[in-house]
mmCIF file of C-alpha atoms in Angstrom:
data_model
loop_
_atom_site.group_PDB
_atom_site.id
_atom_site.type_symbol
_atom_site.label_atom_id
_atom_site.label_comp_id
_atom_site.label_asym_id
_atom_site.label_seq_id
_atom_site.Cartn_x
_atom_site.Cartn_y
_atom_site.Cartn_z
ATOM 1 C CA MET A 119 -6.557 10.690 19.902
ATOM 2 C CA SER A 120 -4.339 9.062 17.281
ATOM 3 C CA THR A 121 -1.990 7.790 20.005
ATOM 4 C CA ILE A 122 -4.917 6.306 21.950
ATOM 5 C CA ARG A 123 -6.267 4.552 18.845
ATOM 6 C CA ASN A 124 -2.835 3.125 18.084
ATOM 7 C CA ARG A 125 -2.511 1.823 21.637
ATOM 8 C CA LYS A 126 -5.958 0.197 21.369
ATOM 9 C CA LYS A 127 -4.908 -1.490 18.131
ATOM 10 C CA ILE A 128 -1.743 -2.804 19.777
ATOM 11 C CA VAL A 129 -3.669 -4.114 22.800
ATOM 12 C CA PHE A 130 -6.281 -5.746 20.531
ATOM 13 C CA THR A 131 -3.546 -7.375 18.440
ATOM 14 C CA ILE A 132 -1.832 -8.723 21.552
ATOM 15 C CA LEU A 133 -5.121 -10.107 22.914
ATOM 16 C CA LEU A 134 -5.924 -11.703 19.566
ATOM 17 C CA CYS A 135 -2.497 -13.355 19.457
ATOM 18 C CA LEU A 136 -2.941 -14.687 23.002
ATOM 19 C CA VAL A 137 -6.355 -16.132 22.132
ATOM 20 C CA MET A 138 -4.965 -17.795 18.999
ATOM 21 C CA MET A 139 -2.022 -19.195 20.940
ATOM 22 C CA GLY A 140 -4.397 -20.590 23.565
ATOM 23 C CA THR A 141 -6.612 -22.156 20.890
ATOM 24 C CA ARG A 142 -3.590 -23.678 19.171
ATOM 25 C CA ALA A 143 -2.299 -25.072 22.468
ATOM 26 C CA GLN A 144 -5.697 -26.678 23.152
ATOM 27 C CA ALA A 145 -5.747 -28.202 19.672
ATOM 28 C CA ASP A 146 -2.201 -29.543 20.018
ATOM 29 C CA SER A 147 -3.029 -31.081 23.394
ATOM 30 C CA LEU A 148 -6.133 -32.733 21.971
ATOM 31 C CA LEU A 149 -4.195 -34.022 18.970
ATOM 32 C CA ASP A 150 -1.476 -35.437 21.214
ATOM 33 C CA SER A 151 -4.145 -37.429 23.098
ATOM 34 C CA TYR A 152 -5.688 -38.662 19.846
ATOM 35 C CA ILE A 153 -2.319 -39.650 18.354
ATOM 36 C CA GLU A 154 -1.386 -41.585 21.493
ATOM 37 C CA LYS A 155 -4.794 -43.305 21.523
ATOM 38 C CA VAL A 156 -4.399 -44.628 17.967
ATOM 39 C CA GLY A 157 -0.837 -45.895 18.437
ATOM 40 C CA GLY A 158 1.556 -42.959 18.294
ATOM 41 C CA LYS A 159 3.622 -41.303 15.578
ATOM 42 C CA GLU A 160 6.349 -43.936 15.550
ATOM 43 C CA ALA A 161 3.911 -46.766 14.773
ATOM 44 C CA TRP A 162 2.073 -44.754 12.117
ATOM 45 C CA GLY A 163 5.316 -43.496 10.603
ATOM 46 C CA ALA A 164 6.456 -47.083 10.113
ATOM 47 C CA ILE A 165 3.537 -47.758 7.744
ATOM 48 C CA LYS A 166 4.932 -47.226 4.234
ATOM 49 C CA SER A 167 2.408 -49.354 2.353
ATOM 50 C CA PHE A 168 -0.793 -51.249 2.957
ATOM 51 C CA LYS A 169 -3.428 -53.464 1.410
ATOM 52 C CA LEU A 170 -7.015 -53.118 2.594
ATOM 53 C CA GLU A 171 -10.006 -55.237 1.674
ATOM 54 C CA MET A 172 -13.429 -53.643 2.042
ATOM 55 C CA ILE A 173 -17.039 -54.601 1.576
ATOM 56 C CA GLY A 174 -19.247 -51.693 0.533
ATOM 57 C CA GLU A 175 -23.039 -51.584 0.636
ATOM 58 C CA PHE A 176 -24.968 -48.958 -1.317
ATOM 59 C CA GLY A 177 -28.724 -49.496 -1.361
ATOM 60 C CA ASP A 178 -29.408 -53.080 -2.406
ATOM 61 C CA HIS A 179 -26.010 -53.422 -4.051
ATOM 62 C CA MET A 180 -22.717 -54.662 -2.692
ATOM 63 C CA SER A 181 -19.146 -54.317 -3.892
ATOM 64 C CA VAL A 182 -15.813 -55.735 -2.795
ATOM 65 C CA SER A 183 -12.750 -53.560 -3.186
ATOM 66 C CA GLU A 184 -9.024 -53.864 -2.597
ATOM 67 C CA HIS A 185 -7.014 -50.752 -1.753
ATOM 68 C CA TYR A 186 -3.250 -50.593 -2.241
ATOM 69 C CA MET A 187 -1.100 -47.729 -0.923
ATOM 70 C CA LEU A 188 2.589 -46.987 -1.327
ATOM 71 C CA LYS A 189 4.048 -43.840 0.196
ATOM 72 C CA PRO A 190 4.337 -41.096 -0.641
ATOM 73 C CA HIS A 191 1.450 -40.830 -3.132
ATOM 74 C CA CYS A 192 0.722 -44.107 -4.943
ATOM 75 C CA TYR A 193 -2.798 -45.461 -4.606
ATOM 76 C CA LYS A 194 -4.866 -48.111 -6.383
ATOM 77 C CA ILE A 195 -8.433 -49.317 -5.892
ATOM 78 C CA VAL A 196 -9.693 -52.525 -7.487
ATOM 79 C CA PHE A 197 -13.500 -52.800 -7.454
ATOM 80 C CA THR A 198 -15.356 -56.064 -7.982
ATOM 81 C CA LEU A 199 -18.940 -55.290 -8.984
ATOM 82 C CA SER A 200 -21.817 -57.392 -10.279
ATOM 83 C CA SER A 201 -21.303 -55.657 -13.628
ATOM 84 C CA GLY A 202 -17.586 -56.461 -13.713
ATOM 85 C CA SER A 203 -14.344 -55.058 -12.367
ATOM 86 C CA GLU A 204 -12.986 -51.523 -12.355
ATOM 87 C CA ILE A 205 -9.534 -50.229 -11.415
ATOM 88 C CA LEU A 206 -8.553 -46.729 -10.371
ATOM 89 C CA THR A 207 -4.806 -46.313 -10.054
ATOM 90 C CA TYR A 208 -2.380 -43.444 -9.532
ATOM 91 C CA ASP A 209 1.419 -43.703 -9.568
ATOM 92 C CA GLY A 210 2.163 -40.332 -7.983
ATOM 93 C CA GLU A 211 1.933 -38.468 -11.299
ATOM 94 C CA LYS A 212 -0.378 -40.216 -13.735
ATOM 95 C CA GLY A 213 -3.822 -41.633 -13.111
ATOM 96 C CA GLN A 214 -5.575 -44.388 -15.058
ATOM 97 C CA ILE A 215 -9.018 -45.977 -15.066
ATOM 98 C CA GLY A 216 -9.375 -49.560 -16.255
ATOM 99 C CA ARG A 217 -12.774 -50.960 -17.244
ATOM 100 C CA GLN A 218 -13.315 -54.297 -18.991
ATOM 101 C CA GLY A 219 -9.901 -54.188 -20.625
ATOM 102 C CA THR A 220 -10.098 -50.549 -21.707
ATOM 103 C CA LEU A 221 -7.968 -47.702 -20.331
ATOM 104 C CA GLU A 222 -8.676 -44.026 -19.918
ATOM 105 C CA LYS A 223 -6.903 -41.133 -18.251
ATOM 106 C CA MET A 224 -8.127 -39.664 -14.995
ATOM 107 C CA SER A 225 -9.424 -36.129 -14.826
ATOM 108 C CA SER A 226 -7.238 -33.587 -13.022
ATOM 109 C CA GLY A 227 -9.697 -33.492 -10.128
ATOM 110 C CA MET A 228 -9.619 -37.263 -9.675
ATOM 111 C CA ARG A 229 -5.805 -37.263 -9.875
ATOM 112 C CA TYR A 230 -5.733 -34.690 -7.063
ATOM 113 C CA GLU A 231 -8.020 -36.847 -4.911
ATOM 114 C CA MET A 232 -5.946 -39.977 -5.581
ATOM 115 C CA HIS A 233 -2.760 -38.010 -4.798
ATOM 116 C CA GLU A 234 -4.173 -37.419 -1.298
ATOM 117 C CA GLU A 235 -5.507 -40.921 -0.655
ATOM 118 C CA ALA A 236 -2.184 -42.262 0.630
ATOM 119 C CA ASP A 237 -2.372 -39.771 3.522
ATOM 120 C CA PHE A 238 -6.066 -40.126 4.323
ATOM 121 C CA PHE A 239 -5.709 -42.156 7.517
ATOM 122 C CA ASP A 240 -2.692 -40.318 8.971
ATOM 123 C CA GLU A 241 -3.130 -36.799 7.578
ATOM 124 C CA LEU A 242 -4.066 -35.264 10.920
ATOM 125 C CA ILE A 243 -1.283 -37.147 12.707
ATOM 126 C CA PHE A 244 1.449 -35.698 10.465
ATOM 127 C CA TYR A 245 -0.080 -32.346 9.543
ATOM 128 C CA LYS A 246 2.979 -30.393 10.743
ATOM 129 C CA GLU A 247 5.432 -32.553 8.852
ATOM 130 C CA ARG A 248 3.412 -32.001 5.666
ATOM 131 C CA GLY A 249 3.395 -28.239 6.083
ATOM 132 C CA HIS A 250 -0.325 -27.869 6.806
ATOM 133 C CA SER A 251 -1.847 -25.520 9.372
ATOM 134 C CA MET A 252 -4.776 -26.158 11.666
ATOM 135 C CA GLU A 253 -7.001 -24.433 14.182
ATOM 136 C CA ARG A 254 -9.478 -25.615 16.749
ATOM 137 C CA LEU A 255 -12.982 -24.298 16.153
ATOM 138 C CA LYS A 256 -15.925 -24.206 18.525
ATOM 139 C CA ASP A 257 -16.896 -27.607 19.915
ATOM 140 C CA THR A 258 -20.084 -29.082 18.540
ATOM 141 C CA LEU A 259 -22.725 -31.460 19.913
ATOM 142 C CA ILE A 260 -23.787 -34.356 17.654
ATOM 143 C CA ASN A 261 -26.181 -37.063 18.875
ATOM 144 C CA ASP A 262 -25.550 -35.993 22.499
ATOM 145 C CA GLN A 263 -21.779 -36.435 22.040
ATOM 146 C CA ASN A 264 -19.360 -33.517 22.344
ATOM 147 C CA TYR A 265 -16.870 -33.162 19.497
ATOM 148 C CA ALA A 266 -13.791 -31.006 19.167
ATOM 149 C CA LYS A 267 -13.817 -29.535 15.664
ATOM 150 C CA ILE A 268 -10.446 -29.020 14.010
ATOM 151 C CA SER A 269 -9.981 -27.229 10.714
ATOM 152 C CA LEU A 270 -7.015 -28.440 8.664
ATOM 153 C CA HIS A 271 -5.793 -26.004 5.991
ATOM 154 C CA LYS A 272 -3.848 -27.641 3.170
ATOM 155 C CA SER A 273 -4.260 -24.797 0.696
ATOM 156 C CA GLU A 274 -6.478 -21.765 0.172
ATOM 157 C CA TRP A 275 -9.262 -23.909 -1.223
ATOM 158 C CA ASP A 276 -8.486 -27.321 0.320
ATOM 159 C CA VAL A 277 -9.751 -27.251 3.903
ATOM 160 C CA GLN A 278 -10.958 -30.253 5.891
ATOM 161 C CA GLN A 279 -12.863 -30.427 9.163
ATOM 162 C CA TYR A 280 -12.025 -33.174 11.644
ATOM 163 C CA TYR A 281 -14.294 -34.124 14.557
ATOM 164 C CA ILE A 282 -12.715 -35.801 17.567
ATOM 165 C CA ASN A 283 -14.980 -37.215 20.273
ATOM 166 C CA THR A 284 -13.782 -35.533 23.465
ATOM 167 C CA ARG A 285 -14.860 -38.537 25.543
ATOM 168 C CA THR A 286 -13.241 -41.328 23.514
ATOM 169 C CA GLN A 287 -10.461 -39.104 22.052
ATOM 170 C CA LEU A 288 -11.022 -40.812 18.696
ATOM 171 C CA LEU A 289 -11.543 -39.229 15.302
ATOM 172 C CA GLU A 290 -15.113 -40.015 14.279
ATOM 173 C CA MET A 291 -15.805 -37.778 11.282
ATOM 174 C CA VAL A 292 -14.071 -35.910 8.447
ATOM 175 C CA GLU A 293 -15.774 -33.347 6.188
ATOM 176 C CA GLU A 294 -14.435 -31.975 2.904
ATOM 177 C CA TYR A 295 -15.295 -30.891 -0.615
ATOM 178 C CA SER A 296 -14.033 -32.875 -3.590
ATOM 179 C CA ALA A 297 -11.692 -31.457 -6.219
ATOM 180 C CA GLU A 298 -13.611 -33.347 -8.913
ATOM 181 C CA GLU A 299 -15.726 -31.081 -11.112
ATOM 182 C CA GLN A 300 -18.666 -33.499 -11.209
ATOM 183 C CA TYR A 301 -18.962 -33.272 -7.413
ATOM 184 C CA LYS A 302 -18.603 -29.489 -7.182
ATOM 185 C CA GLY A 303 -20.578 -28.179 -4.202
ATOM 186 C CA VAL A 304 -21.042 -31.628 -2.628
ATOM 187 C CA ARG A 305 -19.991 -31.792 0.994
ATOM 188 C CA PHE A 306 -18.544 -35.248 1.632
ATOM 189 C CA LYS A 307 -18.498 -36.691 5.118
ATOM 190 C CA THR A 308 -16.697 -39.848 6.236
ATOM 191 C CA VAL A 309 -17.900 -41.295 9.551
ATOM 192 C CA PHE A 310 -15.793 -43.801 11.499
ATOM 193 C CA SER A 311 -18.203 -45.806 13.631
ATOM 194 C CA GLU A 312 -15.887 -48.501 14.918
ATOM 195 C CA TYR A 313 -12.150 -49.074 15.464
ATOM 196 C CA ARG A 314 -10.099 -52.172 16.134
ATOM 197 C CA GLN A 315 -6.470 -52.977 16.896
ATOM 198 C CA GLU A 316 -4.450 -53.753 13.780
ATOM 199 C CA GLY A 317 -0.872 -54.500 14.762
ATOM 200 C CA LYS A 318 0.485 -51.522 16.673
ATOM 201 C CA VAL A 319 -2.212 -49.042 15.630
ATOM 202 C CA LEU A 320 -5.900 -48.532 16.235
ATOM 203 C CA PHE A 321 -7.562 -48.485 12.826
ATOM 204 C CA PRO A 322 -11.115 -47.928 11.541
ATOM 205 C CA LYS A 323 -13.152 -51.080 11.037
ATOM 206 C CA LYS A 324 -16.362 -49.488 9.782
ATOM 207 C CA MET A 325 -16.815 -46.296 7.772
ATOM 208 C CA ALA A 326 -19.744 -44.584 6.091
ATOM 209 C CA LEU A 327 -19.533 -42.057 3.269
ATOM 210 C CA PHE A 328 -22.142 -39.326 2.979
ATOM 211 C CA GLY A 329 -22.714 -36.724 0.280
ATOM 212 C CA ASN A 330 -24.609 -33.650 1.514
ATOM 213 C CA ASP A 331 -25.847 -35.750 4.470
ATOM 214 C CA SER A 332 -27.220 -38.543 2.242
ATOM 215 C CA LEU A 333 -25.674 -41.967 2.856
ATOM 216 C CA LEU A 334 -23.760 -43.121 -0.222
ATOM 217 C CA VAL A 335 -21.852 -46.215 0.939
ATOM 218 C CA ASP A 336 -21.386 -48.213 4.129
ATOM 219 C CA PHE A 337 -17.932 -49.799 4.347
ATOM 220 C CA GLU A 338 -16.502 -52.568 6.484
ATOM 221 C CA ILE A 339 -12.739 -53.098 6.352
ATOM 222 C CA THR A 340 -12.388 -56.876 6.446
ATOM 223 C CA GLU A 341 -8.611 -57.238 6.056
ATOM 224 C CA VAL A 342 -5.592 -55.056 6.762
ATOM 225 C CA VAL A 343 -2.027 -55.887 5.689
ATOM 226 C CA TRP A 344 0.710 -53.470 6.727
ATOM 227 C CA ASN A 345 3.801 -52.936 4.599
ATOM 228 C CA PRO A 346 3.249 -55.471 1.814
ATOM 229 C CA VAL A 347 5.947 -55.388 -0.866
ATOM 230 C CA LEU A 348 4.683 -53.024 -3.567
ATOM 231 C CA HIS A 349 6.458 -51.332 -6.457
ATOM 232 C CA LEU A 350 5.749 -48.355 -8.690
ATOM 233 C CA ASP A 351 4.810 -50.666 -11.565
ATOM 234 C CA ASP A 352 1.998 -52.090 -9.439
ATOM 235 C CA PHE A 353 0.257 -48.737 -9.876
ATOM 236 C CA ARG A 354 0.501 -48.629 -13.669
ATOM 237 C CA LEU A 355 -1.820 -50.330 -16.118
ATOM 238 C CA THR A 356 -0.788 -51.417 -19.588
ATOM 239 C CA PRO A 357 -3.236 -51.904 -22.472
ATOM 240 C CA LYS A 358 -4.160 -55.511 -23.191
#
């Protein structure tokens, strides 16, 4: 009986491995189609910095923001609000918040989120190069559209779900939890509703951010500049 049970375990293990290999192959094939659709690895790999201008609408309010990125992990956001300006900046190690001439340090959770911002738009494209693992989950139907659901594992607790429209082969939604303590338990969802050609890549034009399925902000990216000249000091604030 023991021999039979051992053989069953071996057969089950082999079948499980074959299923996982098949799932991984399907996911890789889907990703290859998506990567080609948005411009290919070579074009995305050539982007070492960018400047984005966005208009955000939240309720009856509107904000204008500028986003600066310098690989590998520098990121800065400059908000222009009716109440004044605010700057969030991260130089790869330290994070600062500037408000009306005052400076404060970022929390560890916010520093983690800013550390990841530089990879937000190409994280799925270069998941292997960054040492992440992924698996394709069961497809899901949203608003009569079929989506391939991919789970990207960056650490034991940092897991993101990506939804690729199987008809358009474009990424249309990302779900994740924030590392910031104040947002503990909030499921954030970024929806890409429109793309446009920006140089050699296809890039989101409109995005919406949801928290637990409630709309927080609608964004329109109004300007994209690839590879502007940026330096480490551009991501550091000094007291006035």
